[in-house]
Coordinates of C-alpha atoms in Angstrom, one line a residue:
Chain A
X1 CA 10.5 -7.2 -22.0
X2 CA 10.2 -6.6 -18.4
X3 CA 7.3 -4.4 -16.7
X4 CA 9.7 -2.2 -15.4
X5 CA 9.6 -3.0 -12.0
X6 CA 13.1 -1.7 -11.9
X7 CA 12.6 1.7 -13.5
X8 CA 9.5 2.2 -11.5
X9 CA 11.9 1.5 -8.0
X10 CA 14.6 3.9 -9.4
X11 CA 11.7 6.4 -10.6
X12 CA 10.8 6.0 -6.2
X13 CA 13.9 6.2 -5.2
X14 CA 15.9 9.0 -6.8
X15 CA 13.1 10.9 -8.9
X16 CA 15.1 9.2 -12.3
X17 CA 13.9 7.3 -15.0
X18 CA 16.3 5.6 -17.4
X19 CA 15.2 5.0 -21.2
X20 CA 17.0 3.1 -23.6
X21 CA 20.2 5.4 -24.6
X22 CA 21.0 6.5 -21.2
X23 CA 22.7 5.0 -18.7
X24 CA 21.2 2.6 -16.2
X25 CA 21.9 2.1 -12.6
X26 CA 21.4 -1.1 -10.6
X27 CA 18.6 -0.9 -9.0
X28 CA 18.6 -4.7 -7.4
X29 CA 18.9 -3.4 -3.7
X30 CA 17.6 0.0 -3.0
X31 CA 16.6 2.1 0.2
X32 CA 14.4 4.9 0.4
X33 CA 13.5 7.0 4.0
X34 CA 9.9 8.6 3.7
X35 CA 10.6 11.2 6.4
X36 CA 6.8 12.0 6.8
X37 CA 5.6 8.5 7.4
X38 CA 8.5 7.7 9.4
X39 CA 9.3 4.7 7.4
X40 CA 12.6 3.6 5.8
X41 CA 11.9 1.1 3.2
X42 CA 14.2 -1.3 2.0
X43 CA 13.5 -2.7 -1.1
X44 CA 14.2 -6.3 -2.5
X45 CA 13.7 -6.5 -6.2
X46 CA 13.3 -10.6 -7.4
X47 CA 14.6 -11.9 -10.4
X48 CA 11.1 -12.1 -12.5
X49 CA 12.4 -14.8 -15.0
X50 CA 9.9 -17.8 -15.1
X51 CA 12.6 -20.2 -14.3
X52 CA 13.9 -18.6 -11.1
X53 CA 10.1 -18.1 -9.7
X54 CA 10.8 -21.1 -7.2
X55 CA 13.8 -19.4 -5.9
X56 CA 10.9 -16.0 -4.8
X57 CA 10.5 -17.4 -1.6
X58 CA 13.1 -16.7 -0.1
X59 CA 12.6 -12.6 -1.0
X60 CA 9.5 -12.0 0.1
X61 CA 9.6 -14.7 3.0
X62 CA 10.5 -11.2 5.4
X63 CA 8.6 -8.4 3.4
X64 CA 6.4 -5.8 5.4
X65 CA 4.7 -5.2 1.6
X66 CA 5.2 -6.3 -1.7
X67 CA 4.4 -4.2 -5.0
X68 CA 3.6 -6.7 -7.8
X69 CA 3.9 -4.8 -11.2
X70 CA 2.6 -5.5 -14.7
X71 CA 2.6 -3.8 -18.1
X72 CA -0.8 -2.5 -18.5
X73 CA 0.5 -3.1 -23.0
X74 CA 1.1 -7.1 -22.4
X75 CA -2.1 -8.8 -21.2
X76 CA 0.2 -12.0 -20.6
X77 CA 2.0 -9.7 -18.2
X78 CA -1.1 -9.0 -16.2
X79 CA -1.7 -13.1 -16.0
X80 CA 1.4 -13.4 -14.6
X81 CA 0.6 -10.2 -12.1
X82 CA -2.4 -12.5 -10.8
X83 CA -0.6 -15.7 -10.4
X84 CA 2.1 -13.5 -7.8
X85 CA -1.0 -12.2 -6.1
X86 CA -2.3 -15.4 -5.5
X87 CA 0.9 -17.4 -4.5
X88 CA 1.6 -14.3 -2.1
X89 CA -1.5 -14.3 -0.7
X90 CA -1.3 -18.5 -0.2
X91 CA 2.6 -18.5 0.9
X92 CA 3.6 -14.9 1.8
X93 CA 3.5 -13.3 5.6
X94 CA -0.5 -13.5 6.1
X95 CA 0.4 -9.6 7.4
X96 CA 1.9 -8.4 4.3
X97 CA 0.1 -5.5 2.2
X98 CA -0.1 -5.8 -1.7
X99 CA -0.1 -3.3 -4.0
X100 CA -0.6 -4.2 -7.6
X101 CA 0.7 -1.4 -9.9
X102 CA -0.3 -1.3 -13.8
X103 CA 3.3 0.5 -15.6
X104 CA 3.8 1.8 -18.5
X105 CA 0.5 4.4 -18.1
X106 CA 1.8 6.1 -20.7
X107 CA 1.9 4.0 -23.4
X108 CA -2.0 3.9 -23.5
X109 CA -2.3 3.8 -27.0
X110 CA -1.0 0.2 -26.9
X111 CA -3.2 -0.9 -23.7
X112 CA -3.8 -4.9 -23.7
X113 CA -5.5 -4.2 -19.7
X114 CA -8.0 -2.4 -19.1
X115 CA -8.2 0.0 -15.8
X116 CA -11.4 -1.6 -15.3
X117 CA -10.3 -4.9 -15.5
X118 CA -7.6 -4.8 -13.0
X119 CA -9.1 -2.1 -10.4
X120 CA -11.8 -4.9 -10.0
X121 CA -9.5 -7.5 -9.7
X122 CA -7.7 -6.0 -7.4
X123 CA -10.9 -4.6 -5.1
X124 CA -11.9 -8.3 -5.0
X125 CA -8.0 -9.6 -3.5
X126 CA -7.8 -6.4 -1.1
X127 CA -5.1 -5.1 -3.0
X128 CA -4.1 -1.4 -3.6
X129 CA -4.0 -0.8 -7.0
X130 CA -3.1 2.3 -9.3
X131 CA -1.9 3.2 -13.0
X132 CA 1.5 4.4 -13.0
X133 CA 4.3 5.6 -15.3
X134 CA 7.8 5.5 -14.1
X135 CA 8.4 7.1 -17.3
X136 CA 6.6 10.1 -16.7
X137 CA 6.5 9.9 -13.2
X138 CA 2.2 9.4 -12.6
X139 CA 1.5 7.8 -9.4
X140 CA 4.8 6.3 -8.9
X141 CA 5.4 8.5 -5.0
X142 CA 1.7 7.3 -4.4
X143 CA 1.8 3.7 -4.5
X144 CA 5.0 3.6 -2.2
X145 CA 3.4 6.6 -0.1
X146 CA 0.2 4.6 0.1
X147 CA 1.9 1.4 1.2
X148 CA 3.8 3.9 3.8
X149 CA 0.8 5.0 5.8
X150 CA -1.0 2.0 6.1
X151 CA 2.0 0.1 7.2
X152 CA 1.8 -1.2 11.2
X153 CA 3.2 1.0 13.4
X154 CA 5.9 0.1 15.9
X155 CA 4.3 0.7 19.4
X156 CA 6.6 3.5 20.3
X157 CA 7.4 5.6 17.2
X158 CA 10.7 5.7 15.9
X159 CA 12.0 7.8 13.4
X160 CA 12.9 4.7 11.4
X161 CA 11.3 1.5 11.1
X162 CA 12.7 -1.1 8.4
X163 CA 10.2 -2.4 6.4
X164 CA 10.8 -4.5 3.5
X165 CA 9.5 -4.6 0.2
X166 CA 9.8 -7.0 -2.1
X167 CA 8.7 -6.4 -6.2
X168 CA 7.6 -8.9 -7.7
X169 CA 7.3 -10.2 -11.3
X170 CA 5.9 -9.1 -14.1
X171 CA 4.2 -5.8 -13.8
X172 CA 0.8 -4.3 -13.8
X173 CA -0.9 -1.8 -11.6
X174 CA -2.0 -1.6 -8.2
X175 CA -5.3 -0.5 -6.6
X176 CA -7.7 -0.6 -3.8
X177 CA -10.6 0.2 -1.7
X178 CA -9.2 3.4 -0.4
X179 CA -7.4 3.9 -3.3
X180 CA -3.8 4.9 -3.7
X181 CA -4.6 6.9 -6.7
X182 CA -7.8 7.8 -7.3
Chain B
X1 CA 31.9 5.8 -8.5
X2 CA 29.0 6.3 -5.9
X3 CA 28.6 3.0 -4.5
X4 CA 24.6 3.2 -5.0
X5 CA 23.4 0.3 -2.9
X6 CA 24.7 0.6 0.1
X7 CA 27.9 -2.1 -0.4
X8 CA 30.6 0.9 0.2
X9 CA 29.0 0.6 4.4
X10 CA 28.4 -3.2 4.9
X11 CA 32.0 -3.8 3.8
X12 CA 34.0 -1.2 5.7
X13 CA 36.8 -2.8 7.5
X14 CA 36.4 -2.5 11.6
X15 CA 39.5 -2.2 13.8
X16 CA 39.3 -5.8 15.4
X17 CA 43.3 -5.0 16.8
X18 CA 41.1 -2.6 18.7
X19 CA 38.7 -4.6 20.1
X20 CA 42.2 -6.9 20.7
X21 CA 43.5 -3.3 23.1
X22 CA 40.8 -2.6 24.7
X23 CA 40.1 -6.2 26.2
X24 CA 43.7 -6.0 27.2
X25 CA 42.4 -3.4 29.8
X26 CA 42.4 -4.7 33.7
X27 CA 39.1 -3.5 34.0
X28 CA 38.4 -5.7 31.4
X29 CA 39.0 -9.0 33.3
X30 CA 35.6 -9.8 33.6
X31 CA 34.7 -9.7 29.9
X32 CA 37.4 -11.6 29.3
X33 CA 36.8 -14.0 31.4
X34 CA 33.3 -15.1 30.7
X35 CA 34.0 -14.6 26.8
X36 CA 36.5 -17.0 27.5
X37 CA 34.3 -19.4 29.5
X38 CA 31.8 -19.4 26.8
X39 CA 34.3 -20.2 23.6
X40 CA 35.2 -23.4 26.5
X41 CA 32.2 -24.3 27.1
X42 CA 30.7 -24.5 23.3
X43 CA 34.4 -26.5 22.3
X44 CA 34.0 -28.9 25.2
X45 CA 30.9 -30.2 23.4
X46 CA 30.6 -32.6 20.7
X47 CA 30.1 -30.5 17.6
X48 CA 26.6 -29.2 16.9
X49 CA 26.6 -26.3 14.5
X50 CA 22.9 -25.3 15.5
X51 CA 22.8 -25.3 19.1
X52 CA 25.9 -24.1 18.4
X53 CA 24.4 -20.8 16.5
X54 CA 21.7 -20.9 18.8
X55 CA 24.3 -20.0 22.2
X56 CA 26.4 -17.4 19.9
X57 CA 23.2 -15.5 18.7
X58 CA 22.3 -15.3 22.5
X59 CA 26.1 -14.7 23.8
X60 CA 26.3 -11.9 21.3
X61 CA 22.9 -10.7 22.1
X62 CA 23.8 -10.3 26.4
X63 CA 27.4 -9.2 25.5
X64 CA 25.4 -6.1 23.2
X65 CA 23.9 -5.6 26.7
X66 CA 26.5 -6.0 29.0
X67 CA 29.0 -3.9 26.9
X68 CA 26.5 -1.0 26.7
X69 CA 26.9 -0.6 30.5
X70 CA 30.2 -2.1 30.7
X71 CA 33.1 0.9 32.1
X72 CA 35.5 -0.1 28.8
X73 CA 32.6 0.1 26.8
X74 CA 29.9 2.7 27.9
X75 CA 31.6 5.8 27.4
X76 CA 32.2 5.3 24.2
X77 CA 30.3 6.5 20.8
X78 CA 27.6 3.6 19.8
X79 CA 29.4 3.2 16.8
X80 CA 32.7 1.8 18.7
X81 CA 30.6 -0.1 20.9
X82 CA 28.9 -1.4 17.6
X83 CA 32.6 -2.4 16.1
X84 CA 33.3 -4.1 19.4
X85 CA 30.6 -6.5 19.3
X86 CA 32.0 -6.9 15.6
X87 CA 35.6 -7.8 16.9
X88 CA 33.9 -10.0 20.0
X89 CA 32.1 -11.9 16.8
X90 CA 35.4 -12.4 15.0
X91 CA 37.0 -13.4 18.4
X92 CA 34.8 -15.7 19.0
X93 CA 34.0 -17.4 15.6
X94 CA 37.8 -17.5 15.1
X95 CA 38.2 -19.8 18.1
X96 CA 35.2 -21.5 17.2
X97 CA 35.5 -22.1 13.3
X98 CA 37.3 -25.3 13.1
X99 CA 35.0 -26.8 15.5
X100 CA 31.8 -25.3 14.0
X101 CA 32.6 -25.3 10.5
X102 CA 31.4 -28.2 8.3
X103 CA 30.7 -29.6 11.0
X104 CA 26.9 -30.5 9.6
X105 CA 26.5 -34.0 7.6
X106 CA 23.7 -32.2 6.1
X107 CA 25.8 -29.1 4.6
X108 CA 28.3 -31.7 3.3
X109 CA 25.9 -33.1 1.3
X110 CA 25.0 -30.2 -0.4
X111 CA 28.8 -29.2 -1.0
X112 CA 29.5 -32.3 -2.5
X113 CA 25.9 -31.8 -4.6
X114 CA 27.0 -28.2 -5.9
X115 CA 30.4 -29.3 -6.6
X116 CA 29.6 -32.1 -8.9
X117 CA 26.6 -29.3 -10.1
X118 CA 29.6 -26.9 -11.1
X119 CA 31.6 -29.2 -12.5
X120 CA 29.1 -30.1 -14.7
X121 CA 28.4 -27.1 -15.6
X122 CA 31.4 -25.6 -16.8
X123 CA 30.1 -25.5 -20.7
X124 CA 27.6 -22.8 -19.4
X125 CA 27.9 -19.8 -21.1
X126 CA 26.4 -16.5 -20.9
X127 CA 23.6 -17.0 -23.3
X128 CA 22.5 -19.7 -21.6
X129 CA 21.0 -17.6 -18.8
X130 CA 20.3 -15.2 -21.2
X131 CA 23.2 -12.7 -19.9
X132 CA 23.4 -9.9 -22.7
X133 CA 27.1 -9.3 -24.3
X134 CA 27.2 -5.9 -22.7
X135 CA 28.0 -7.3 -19.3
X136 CA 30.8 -9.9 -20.8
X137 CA 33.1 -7.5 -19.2
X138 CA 35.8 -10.7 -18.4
X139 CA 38.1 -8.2 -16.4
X140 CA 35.3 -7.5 -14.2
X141 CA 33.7 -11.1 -13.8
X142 CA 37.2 -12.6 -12.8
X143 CA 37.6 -10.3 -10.2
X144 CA 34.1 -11.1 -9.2
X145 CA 35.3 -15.0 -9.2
X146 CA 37.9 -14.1 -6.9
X147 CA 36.4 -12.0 -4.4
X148 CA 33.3 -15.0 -3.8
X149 CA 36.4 -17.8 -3.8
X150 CA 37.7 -16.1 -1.0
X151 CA 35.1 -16.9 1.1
X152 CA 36.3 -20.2 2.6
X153 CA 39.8 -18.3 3.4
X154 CA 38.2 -16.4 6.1
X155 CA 37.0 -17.9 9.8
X156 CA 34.8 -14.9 11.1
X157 CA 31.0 -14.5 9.2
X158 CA 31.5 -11.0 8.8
X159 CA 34.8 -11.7 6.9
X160 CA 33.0 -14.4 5.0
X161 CA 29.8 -12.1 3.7
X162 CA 32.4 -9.4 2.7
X163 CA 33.3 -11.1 0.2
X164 CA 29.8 -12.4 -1.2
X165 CA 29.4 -8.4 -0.9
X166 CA 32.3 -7.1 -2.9
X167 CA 31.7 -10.1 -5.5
X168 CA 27.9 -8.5 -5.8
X169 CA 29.2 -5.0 -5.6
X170 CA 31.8 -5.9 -9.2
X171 CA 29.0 -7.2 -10.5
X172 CA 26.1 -4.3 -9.6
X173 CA 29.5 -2.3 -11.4
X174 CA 29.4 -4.1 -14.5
X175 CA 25.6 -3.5 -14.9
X176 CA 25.6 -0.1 -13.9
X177 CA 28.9 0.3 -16.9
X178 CA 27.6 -1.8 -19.5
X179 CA 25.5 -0.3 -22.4
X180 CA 23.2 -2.2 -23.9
X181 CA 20.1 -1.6 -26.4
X182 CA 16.6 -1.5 -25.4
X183 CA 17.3 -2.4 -21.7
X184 CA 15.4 -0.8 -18.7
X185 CA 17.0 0.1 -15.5
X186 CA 18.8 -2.8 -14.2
X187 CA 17.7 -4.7 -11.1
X188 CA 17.3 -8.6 -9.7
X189 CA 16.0 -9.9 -13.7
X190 CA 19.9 -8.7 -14.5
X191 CA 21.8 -9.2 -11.1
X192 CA 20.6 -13.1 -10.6
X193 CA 21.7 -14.6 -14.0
X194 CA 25.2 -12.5 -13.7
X195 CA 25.5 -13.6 -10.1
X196 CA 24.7 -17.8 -10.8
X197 CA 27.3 -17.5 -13.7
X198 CA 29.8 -16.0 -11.7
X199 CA 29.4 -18.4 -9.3
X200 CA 29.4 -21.5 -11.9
X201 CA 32.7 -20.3 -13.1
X202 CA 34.2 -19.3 -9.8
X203 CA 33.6 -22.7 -8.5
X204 CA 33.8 -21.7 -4.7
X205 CA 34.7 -24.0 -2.0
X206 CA 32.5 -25.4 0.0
X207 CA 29.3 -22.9 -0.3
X208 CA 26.4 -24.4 1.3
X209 CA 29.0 -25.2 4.5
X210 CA 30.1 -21.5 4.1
X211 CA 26.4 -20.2 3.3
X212 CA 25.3 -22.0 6.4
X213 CA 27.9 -21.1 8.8
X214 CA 27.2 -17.1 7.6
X215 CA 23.6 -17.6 8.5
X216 CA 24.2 -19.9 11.8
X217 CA 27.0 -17.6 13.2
X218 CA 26.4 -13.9 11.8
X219 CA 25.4 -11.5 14.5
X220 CA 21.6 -11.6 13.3
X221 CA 20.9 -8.1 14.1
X222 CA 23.7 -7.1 11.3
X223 CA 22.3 -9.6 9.5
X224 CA 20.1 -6.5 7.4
X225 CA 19.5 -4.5 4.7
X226 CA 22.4 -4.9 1.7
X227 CA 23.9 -7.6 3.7
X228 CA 21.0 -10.1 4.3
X229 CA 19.4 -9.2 0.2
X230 CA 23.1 -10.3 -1.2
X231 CA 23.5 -12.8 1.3
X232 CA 19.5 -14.1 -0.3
X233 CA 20.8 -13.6 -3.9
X234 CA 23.8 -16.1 -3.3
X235 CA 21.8 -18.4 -1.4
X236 CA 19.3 -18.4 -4.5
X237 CA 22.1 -18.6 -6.9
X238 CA 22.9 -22.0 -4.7
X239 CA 19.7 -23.3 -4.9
X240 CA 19.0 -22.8 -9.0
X241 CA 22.4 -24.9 -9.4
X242 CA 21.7 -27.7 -6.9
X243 CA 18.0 -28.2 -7.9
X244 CA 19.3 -27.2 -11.9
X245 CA 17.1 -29.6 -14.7
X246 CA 16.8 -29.9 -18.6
X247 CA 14.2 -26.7 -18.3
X248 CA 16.7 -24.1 -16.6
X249 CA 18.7 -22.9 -18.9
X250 CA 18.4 -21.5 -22.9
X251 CA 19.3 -24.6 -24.6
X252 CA 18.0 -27.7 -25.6
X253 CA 16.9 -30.1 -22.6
X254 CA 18.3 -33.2 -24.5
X255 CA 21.9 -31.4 -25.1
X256 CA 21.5 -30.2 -21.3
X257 CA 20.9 -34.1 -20.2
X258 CA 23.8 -35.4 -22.3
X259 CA 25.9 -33.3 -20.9
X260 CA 25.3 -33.7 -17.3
X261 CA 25.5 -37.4 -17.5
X262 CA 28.7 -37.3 -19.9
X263 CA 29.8 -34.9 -16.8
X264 CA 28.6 -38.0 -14.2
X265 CA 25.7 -36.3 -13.1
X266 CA 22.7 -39.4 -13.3
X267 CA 20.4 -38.2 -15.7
X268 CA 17.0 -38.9 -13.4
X269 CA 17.9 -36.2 -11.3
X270 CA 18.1 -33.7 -14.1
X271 CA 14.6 -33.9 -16.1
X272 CA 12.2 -31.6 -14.9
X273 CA 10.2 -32.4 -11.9
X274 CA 6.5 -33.4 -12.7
X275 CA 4.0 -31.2 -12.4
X276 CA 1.4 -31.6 -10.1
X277 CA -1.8 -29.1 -11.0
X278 CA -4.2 -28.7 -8.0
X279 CA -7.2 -27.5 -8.9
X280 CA -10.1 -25.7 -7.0

């Protein structure tokens, strides 16, 4: 089962989440204005399945940021996280900001990650990192919000600069230095 | 049904006899004439789509320009001065197609490649890329098919990504329709595997010639958002069935091997590629 990269993007985008029974949206191509930061962000979700990963590439070639989610219950999930991390930060736009977001906070009873494990891991790649829940909405508006302010600014401001996102993979949480939730 | 990505906008239909009227106006002349002497000047050249792309890319990028301050054009609303740059594309491309398009040895290649990939591959079935049954809605993935076979009917770029468009917008319907069990909110893990079946089974002419010419010839500052992500996912789907081996799919790489070669595909270009570790 996925990390729920898609459920945490639809959580961001229209303040849903969808659970088993109800219906689901697509959620492969989704925009979002943050009127605040003056951003509009576009975001590309990328087919996590192992045998497309050599077709990622071509999604995150563009990306402003990419949010790389795991499953904080699936240890194998937060393996995968890393690998993303590390082919992102080898192949991606040198310019690109990370966030690394650990899903599925609420199911805590059934960690396989700890908080520990990943906040260092992500303090030691420069990547933001929080816990979040797209099922009961914890942190999800502060990683994208996070990603949002430290984003380069066009010289002159505009109300909307484009900048693209691309989720990646398998999903656990994101942190940082600063700290997009503390 | 709300159209939730965005598709219902990048597929709109522009008034191009419109574009057509206005030029028609004396005080047109001038545009005309140096749209003219452009289209002459790429056709009196031996055919090079990528130069080619490069001089329309910068044509339509001084034409955005000139129309802005042009007297047909400036008084207008930017969005009609948007949808003539749209028609001035069309106009163009349509004049230029049969000299631009698959024009490119290269792109030929790759045609023939995915053709004889497809072909192959026509015992694929939705289990094999691990497509649930909820989103076997047949209804919906013919008319999917037809909308992406379309594609080579069409001259102008904008035309042509339409229809990659409304073939993603069926199938974004058919996840957004479908019930299933146990599944989470449906993005690119769903949309890929529907999309590289769809276009397995649609079998469309000449893609990586049509894939190319979108991306050579398409206004590139249209070339965003919905348009340029559904443009990526077919140009992915491309690429997993040209470079496709024995460890794509569900099923087992021997049966996967002996059917590509009973198909005429040679079996050493079909094994998985070795792996090379580097380590640090």
């Amino acid at each position: 089962m996925g990390a729920g990269k898609s459920s945490l993007v639809l959580r961001f985008v229209k303040g849903q989440f969808f659970d088993y029974q109800e219906s689901t949206i697509g959620a492969a191509f989704l925009t979002k204005t943050m009127p605040e930061q003056h951003v509009k962000f576009e975001i590309w979700d990328t087919a996590g399945q192992e045998r497309y990963h050599s077709l990622a590439p071509m999604y995150y070639r563009g990306a402003a940021a990419a949010v790389i989610v795991y499953d904080i219950t699936n240890q194998d999930s937060f393996t995968k996280a890393k690998n993303w991390v590390k082919e992102l930060q080898r192949q991606g736009n040198p310019n690109m900001l990370m966030a690394l977001a650990g899903n599925k906070a609420d199911l805590a009873d059934s960690r396989a990650v700890t908080k520990e494990e990943a906040s260092a891991y992500a303090e030691e790649n420069g990547l933001a990192f929080c816990e979040t829940s797209a099922k009961t909405n914890v942190n999800v508006l502060e990683v994208f919000t996070d990603l949002a302010t430290r984003l380069p600014r066009p010289s002159a401001p505009q109300p909307q600069s484009t900048s693209g996102i691309t989720l990646t993979e398998q999903p656990p949480a994101s942190a940082r230095k600063s700290g997009c939730c503390s | 049904m709300a159209d939730e990505s965005g598709l219902a906008e990048a597929t709109q239909p522009f008034a191009f006899q419109d574009f057509l009227e206005r030029m028609k106006d004396p005080a047109a002349a001038d545009l005309v004439k140096s749209i003219k002497s452009f289209i002459q000047s790429v056709l009196d050249r031996k055919p090079d789509p990528d130069s080619a792309g490069r001089d329309v890319q910068a044509f339509l990028e001084s034409s955005e320009i000139s129309f802005r301050q042009h007297p047909v054009w400036a008084n207008s609303p930017p969005e009609h001065q948007l949808q003539g740059l749209e028609g001035l594309e069309k106009y163009i491309m349509t004049k230029l197609h049969n000299w631009a398009f698959g024009q490119s040895a290269a792109d030929r290649e790759r045609d023939e490649i995915l053709l004889q990939r497809i072909l192959a591959l026509e015992f694929i079935w939705p289990a094999h890329l691990d497509i649930p049954d909820a989103y076997q809605d047949e209804n919906s993935l013919s008319m999917a098919m037809a909308e992406l076979k379309k594609i080579d009917h069409f001259k102008a770029p904008r035309d042509k990504l339409v229809c990659i468009l409304n073939c993603c917008r069926v199938l974004n319907n058919v996840l957004q329709t479908s019930q299933t069990d146990g599944h989470e909110a449906r993005g690119a893990d769903d949309f890929l595997p529907l999309l590289i079946f769809t276009v397995i089974h649609a079998n469309p002419p000449n893609l990586a010639s049509n894939l190319e010419y979108i991306q050579r010839f398409r206004y590139q500052s249209r070339m965003i958002s919905e348009s340029a992500y559904f443009y990526t996912q077919l140009y992915s789907a491309a690429s997993f069935i040209e470079t496709i081996n024995a460890s794509s799919l569900s099923m087992d790489p021997d049966e996967f091997v002996a059917r590509m070669v009973a198909a005429g595909v040679p079996d050493m270009e079909l094994s998985a590629p070795p792996v090379l570790w580097l380590a640090e």
